[in-house]
Coordinates of C-alpha atoms in Angstrom, one line a residue:
X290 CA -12.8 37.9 17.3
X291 CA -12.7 39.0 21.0
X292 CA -10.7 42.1 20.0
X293 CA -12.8 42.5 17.0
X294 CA -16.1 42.9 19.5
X295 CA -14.1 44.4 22.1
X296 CA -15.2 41.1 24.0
X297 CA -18.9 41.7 24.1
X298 CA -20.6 38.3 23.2
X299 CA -21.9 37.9 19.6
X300 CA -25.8 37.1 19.6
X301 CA -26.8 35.2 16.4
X302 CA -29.1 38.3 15.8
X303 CA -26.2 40.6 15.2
X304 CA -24.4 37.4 13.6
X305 CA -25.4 39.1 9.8
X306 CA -24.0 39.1 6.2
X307 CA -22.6 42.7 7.3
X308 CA -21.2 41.7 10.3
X309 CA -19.0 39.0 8.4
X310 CA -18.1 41.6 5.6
X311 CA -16.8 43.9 8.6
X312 CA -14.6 41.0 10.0
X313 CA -13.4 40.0 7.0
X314 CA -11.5 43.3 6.4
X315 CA -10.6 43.7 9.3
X316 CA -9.2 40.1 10.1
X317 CA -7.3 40.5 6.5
X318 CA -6.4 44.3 7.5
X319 CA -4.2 43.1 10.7
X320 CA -2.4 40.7 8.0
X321 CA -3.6 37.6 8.8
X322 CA -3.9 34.7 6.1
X323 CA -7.5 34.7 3.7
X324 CA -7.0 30.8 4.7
X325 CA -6.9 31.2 8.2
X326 CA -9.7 33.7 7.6
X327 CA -11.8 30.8 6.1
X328 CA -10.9 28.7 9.4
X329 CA -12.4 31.0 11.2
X330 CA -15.6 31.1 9.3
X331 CA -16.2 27.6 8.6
X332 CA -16.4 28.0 12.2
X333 CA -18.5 30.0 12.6
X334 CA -21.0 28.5 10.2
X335 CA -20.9 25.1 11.4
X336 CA -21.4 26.7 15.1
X337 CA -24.4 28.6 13.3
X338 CA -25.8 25.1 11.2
X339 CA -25.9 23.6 14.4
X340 CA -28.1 26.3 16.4
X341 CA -30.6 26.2 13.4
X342 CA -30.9 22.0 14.0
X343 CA -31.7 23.0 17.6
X344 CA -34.0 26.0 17.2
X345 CA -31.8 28.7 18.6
X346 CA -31.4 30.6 15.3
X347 CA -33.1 31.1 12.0
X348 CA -32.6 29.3 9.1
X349 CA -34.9 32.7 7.6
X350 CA -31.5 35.0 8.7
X351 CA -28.5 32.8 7.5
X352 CA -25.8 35.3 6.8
X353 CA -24.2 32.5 4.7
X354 CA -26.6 32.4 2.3
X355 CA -24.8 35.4 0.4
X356 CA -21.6 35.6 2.1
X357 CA -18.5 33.6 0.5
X358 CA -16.1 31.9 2.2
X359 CA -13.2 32.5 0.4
X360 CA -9.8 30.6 0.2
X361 CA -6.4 30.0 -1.6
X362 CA -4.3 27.4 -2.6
X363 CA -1.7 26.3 0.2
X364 CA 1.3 24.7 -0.2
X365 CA 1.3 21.0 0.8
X366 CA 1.0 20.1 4.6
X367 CA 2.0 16.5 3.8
X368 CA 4.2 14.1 6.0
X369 CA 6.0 11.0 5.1
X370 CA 4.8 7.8 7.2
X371 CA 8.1 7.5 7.8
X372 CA 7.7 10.9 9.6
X373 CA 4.2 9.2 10.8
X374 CA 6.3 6.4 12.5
X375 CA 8.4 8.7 14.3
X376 CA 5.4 10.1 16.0
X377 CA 3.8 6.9 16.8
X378 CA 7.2 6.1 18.4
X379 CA 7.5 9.0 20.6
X380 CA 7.0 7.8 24.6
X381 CA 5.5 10.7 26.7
X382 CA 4.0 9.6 30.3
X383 CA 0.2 10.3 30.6
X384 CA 1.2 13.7 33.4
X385 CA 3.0 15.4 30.1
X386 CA 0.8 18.0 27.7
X387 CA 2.4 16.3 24.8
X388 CA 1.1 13.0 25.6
X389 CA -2.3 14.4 24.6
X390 CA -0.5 16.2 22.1
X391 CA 0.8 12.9 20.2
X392 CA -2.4 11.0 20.7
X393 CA -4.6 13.9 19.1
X394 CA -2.5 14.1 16.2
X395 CA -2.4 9.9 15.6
X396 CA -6.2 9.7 15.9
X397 CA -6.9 12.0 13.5
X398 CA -4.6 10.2 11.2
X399 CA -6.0 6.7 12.1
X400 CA -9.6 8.0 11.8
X401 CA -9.1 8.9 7.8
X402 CA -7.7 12.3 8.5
X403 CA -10.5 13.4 11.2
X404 CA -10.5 17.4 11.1
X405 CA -9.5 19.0 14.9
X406 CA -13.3 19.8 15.5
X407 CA -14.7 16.4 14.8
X408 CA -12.4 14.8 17.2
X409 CA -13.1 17.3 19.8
X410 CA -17.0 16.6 19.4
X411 CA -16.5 12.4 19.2
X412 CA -18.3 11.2 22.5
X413 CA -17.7 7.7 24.3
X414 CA -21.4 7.0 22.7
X415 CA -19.9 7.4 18.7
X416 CA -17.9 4.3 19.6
X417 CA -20.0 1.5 18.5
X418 CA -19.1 -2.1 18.2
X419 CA -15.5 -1.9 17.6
X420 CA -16.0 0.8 15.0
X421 CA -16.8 4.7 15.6
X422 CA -19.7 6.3 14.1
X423 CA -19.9 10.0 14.0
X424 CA -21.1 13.1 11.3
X425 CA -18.4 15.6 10.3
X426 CA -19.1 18.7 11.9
X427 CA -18.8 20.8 8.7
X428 CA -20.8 18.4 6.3
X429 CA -22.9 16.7 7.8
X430 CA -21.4 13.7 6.0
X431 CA -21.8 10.3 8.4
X432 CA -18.1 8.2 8.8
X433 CA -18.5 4.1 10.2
X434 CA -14.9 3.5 10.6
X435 CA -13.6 0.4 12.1
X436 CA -11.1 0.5 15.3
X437 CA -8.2 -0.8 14.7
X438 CA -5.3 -2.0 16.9
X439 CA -3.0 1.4 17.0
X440 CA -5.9 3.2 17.7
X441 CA -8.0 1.3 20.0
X442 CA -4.8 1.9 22.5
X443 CA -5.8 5.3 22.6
X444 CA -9.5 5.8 22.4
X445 CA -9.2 2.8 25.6
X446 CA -7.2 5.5 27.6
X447 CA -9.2 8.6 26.7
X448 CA -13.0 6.2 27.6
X449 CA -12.2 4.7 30.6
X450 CA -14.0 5.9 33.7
X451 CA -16.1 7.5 31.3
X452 CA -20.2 7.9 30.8
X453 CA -21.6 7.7 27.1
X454 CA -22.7 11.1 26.9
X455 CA -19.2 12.3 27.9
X456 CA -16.9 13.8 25.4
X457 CA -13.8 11.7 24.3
X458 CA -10.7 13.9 24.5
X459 CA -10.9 16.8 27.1
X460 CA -11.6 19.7 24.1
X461 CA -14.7 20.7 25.0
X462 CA -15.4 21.2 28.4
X463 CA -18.8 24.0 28.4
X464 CA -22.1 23.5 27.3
X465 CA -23.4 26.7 25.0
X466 CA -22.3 26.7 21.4
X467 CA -20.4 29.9 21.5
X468 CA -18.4 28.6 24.9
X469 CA -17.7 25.3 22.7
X470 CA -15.7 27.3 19.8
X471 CA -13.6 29.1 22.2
X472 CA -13.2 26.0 23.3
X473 CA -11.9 24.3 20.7
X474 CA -10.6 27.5 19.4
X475 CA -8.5 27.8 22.3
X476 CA -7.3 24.5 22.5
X477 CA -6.4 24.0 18.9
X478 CA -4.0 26.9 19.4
X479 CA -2.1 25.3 22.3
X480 CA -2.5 22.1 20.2
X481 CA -0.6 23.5 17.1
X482 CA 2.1 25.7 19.6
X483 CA 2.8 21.8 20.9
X484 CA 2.9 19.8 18.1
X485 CA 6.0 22.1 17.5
X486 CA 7.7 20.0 20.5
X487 CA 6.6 17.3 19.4
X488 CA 8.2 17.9 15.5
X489 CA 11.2 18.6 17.4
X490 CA 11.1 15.8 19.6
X491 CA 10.5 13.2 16.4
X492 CA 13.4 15.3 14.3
X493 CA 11.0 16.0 11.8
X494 CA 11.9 19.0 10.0
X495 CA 8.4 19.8 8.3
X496 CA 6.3 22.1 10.1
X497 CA 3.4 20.1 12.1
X498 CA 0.3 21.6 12.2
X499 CA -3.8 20.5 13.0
X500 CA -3.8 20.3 9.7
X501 CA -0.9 18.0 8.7
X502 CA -2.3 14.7 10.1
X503 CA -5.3 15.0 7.3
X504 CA -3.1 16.2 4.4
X505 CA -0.5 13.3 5.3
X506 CA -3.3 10.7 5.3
X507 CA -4.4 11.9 1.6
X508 CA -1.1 11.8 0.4
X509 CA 0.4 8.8 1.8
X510 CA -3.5 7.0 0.5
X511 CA -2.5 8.9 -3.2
X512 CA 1.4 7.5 -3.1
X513 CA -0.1 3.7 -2.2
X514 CA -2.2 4.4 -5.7
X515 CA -5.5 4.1 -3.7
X516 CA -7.7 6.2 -6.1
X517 CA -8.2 9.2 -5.5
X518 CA -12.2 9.1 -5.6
X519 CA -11.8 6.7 -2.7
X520 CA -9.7 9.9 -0.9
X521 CA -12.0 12.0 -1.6
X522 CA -15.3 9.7 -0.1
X523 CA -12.9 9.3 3.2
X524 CA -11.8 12.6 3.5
X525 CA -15.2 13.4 3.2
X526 CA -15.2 16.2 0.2
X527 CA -17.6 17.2 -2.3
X528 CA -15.9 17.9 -5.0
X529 CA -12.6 16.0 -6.4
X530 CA -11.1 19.3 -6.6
X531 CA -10.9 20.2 -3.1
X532 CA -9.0 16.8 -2.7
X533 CA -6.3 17.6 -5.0
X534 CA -5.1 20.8 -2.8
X535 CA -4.5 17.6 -0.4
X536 CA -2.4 15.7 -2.0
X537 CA 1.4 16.0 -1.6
X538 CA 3.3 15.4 -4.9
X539 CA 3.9 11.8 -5.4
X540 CA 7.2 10.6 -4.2
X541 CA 10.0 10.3 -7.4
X542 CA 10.5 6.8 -7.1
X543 CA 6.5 6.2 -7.7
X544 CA 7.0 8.8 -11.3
X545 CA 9.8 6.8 -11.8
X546 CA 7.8 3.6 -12.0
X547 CA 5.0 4.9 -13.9
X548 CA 7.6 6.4 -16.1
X549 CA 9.3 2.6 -16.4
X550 CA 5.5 1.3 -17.1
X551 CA 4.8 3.7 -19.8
X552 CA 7.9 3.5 -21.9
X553 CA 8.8 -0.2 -21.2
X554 CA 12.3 0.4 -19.9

């Protein structure tokens, strides 16, 4: 995007239904993936959803309104909670980047597959009464989730010393809207570039990703036969659909019970 404006800021006047056209083909132009496209622009639409709430743009000049945000089926991101486990049993001290790293990655996990954005907006004042309360960035959709013991270790060390309006994890650190998405835009980058140490570290061979934590929740959650309308109400989607790109294949030895079931043998 910074090349793309040849780092001139972006007002939310010239933020338009042509503007995004013009991106679009150029973002897909340099070779980049239509999915990571659609990253981009979810984005940018949440970023925009959010100045309408607070009066800063127009709801009268949405360029979303007409623009689509197109995407294509991926392969699956999933990870085995055996995988999970070797995560959870990696030991960093608090002074190394990947013990940030590792922490990120399990809280999304442990918060029902919490996108990278969410977590970066949580605050010390979304934890409420042992549980933390928060609405998903892109939908609006509210989560009540209750702490529990793996990951009230880690939202302990990231609240301590800390006021309630503060943000949890150290993501966001400026106060406009457009300096919070290179923000998290920023950090997410260095996020995924280490959680390739941290694969490596584990011996996981599967590539990690921000994405992975979310997919593996889903699909571990499908494999346990937890159905997969409940998935979709934590994962937070609309449609049952969009949960199904999600989902890993089930593991063989789960077909080969069902198959056992079905045919009596």
């Amino acid at each position: 995007m910074k090349v793309f404006r040849n780092k001139r800021d972006l007002s939310f006047n010239e933020l338009n239904y042509s503007f995004l056209e013009k991106f679009e083909t150029y973002y897909l132009r340099k070779g980049n993936s239509l999915n990571g496209l659609a990253v981009y622009m979810r984005t940018i639409r949440a970023i925009y959803n959010k100045a309408i709430k607070q009066s800063i743009a127009s709801l009268e000049t949405y360029p979303f309104a007409n623009y689509t945000i197109k995407s294509e089926p991926t392969k699956k991101r999933a990870i085995s909670m055996d995988a999970i486990q070797k995560i959870v049993a990696l030991k960093y001290e608090p002074e190394n980047v990947l013990f940030r790293t590792r922490n990120i990655f399990l809280m999304s996990f442990y918060l029902m597959g919490a996108p990278y954005s969410d977590l970066a907006h949580l605050k010390v004042s979304n934890i409420i009464d042992g549980r933390v309360q928060y609405k998903r960035q892109k939908t609006g959709k509210f989560y009540d989730i209750k702490i529990t013991e793996n990951l009230s270790e880690i939202i302990d060390y990231y609240k301590t010393n800390k006021d309630k309006d503060d943000y949890l994890l150290p993501i966001i650190k400026r106060d406009s809207l457009d300096e919070q998405y290179r923000d998290i835009m920023s950090q997410r980058r260095l996020y995924n570039k280490q959680l390739r140490r941290i694969a490596k570290d584990a011996e996981i061979d599967e590539h990690l990703t921000s994405y992975v934590s979310r997919h593996s929740f889903a699909s571990i959650a499908n494999n346990m036969a937890v159905p997969v309308t409940a998935i979709s109400e934590m994962l937070g989607h609309q449609k049952l659909t969009t949960t199904q790109t999600y989902l890993a294949s089930l593991n063989k030895e789960i077909i080969d019970d069902y198959n056992a079931k079905i045919i009596g043998g």
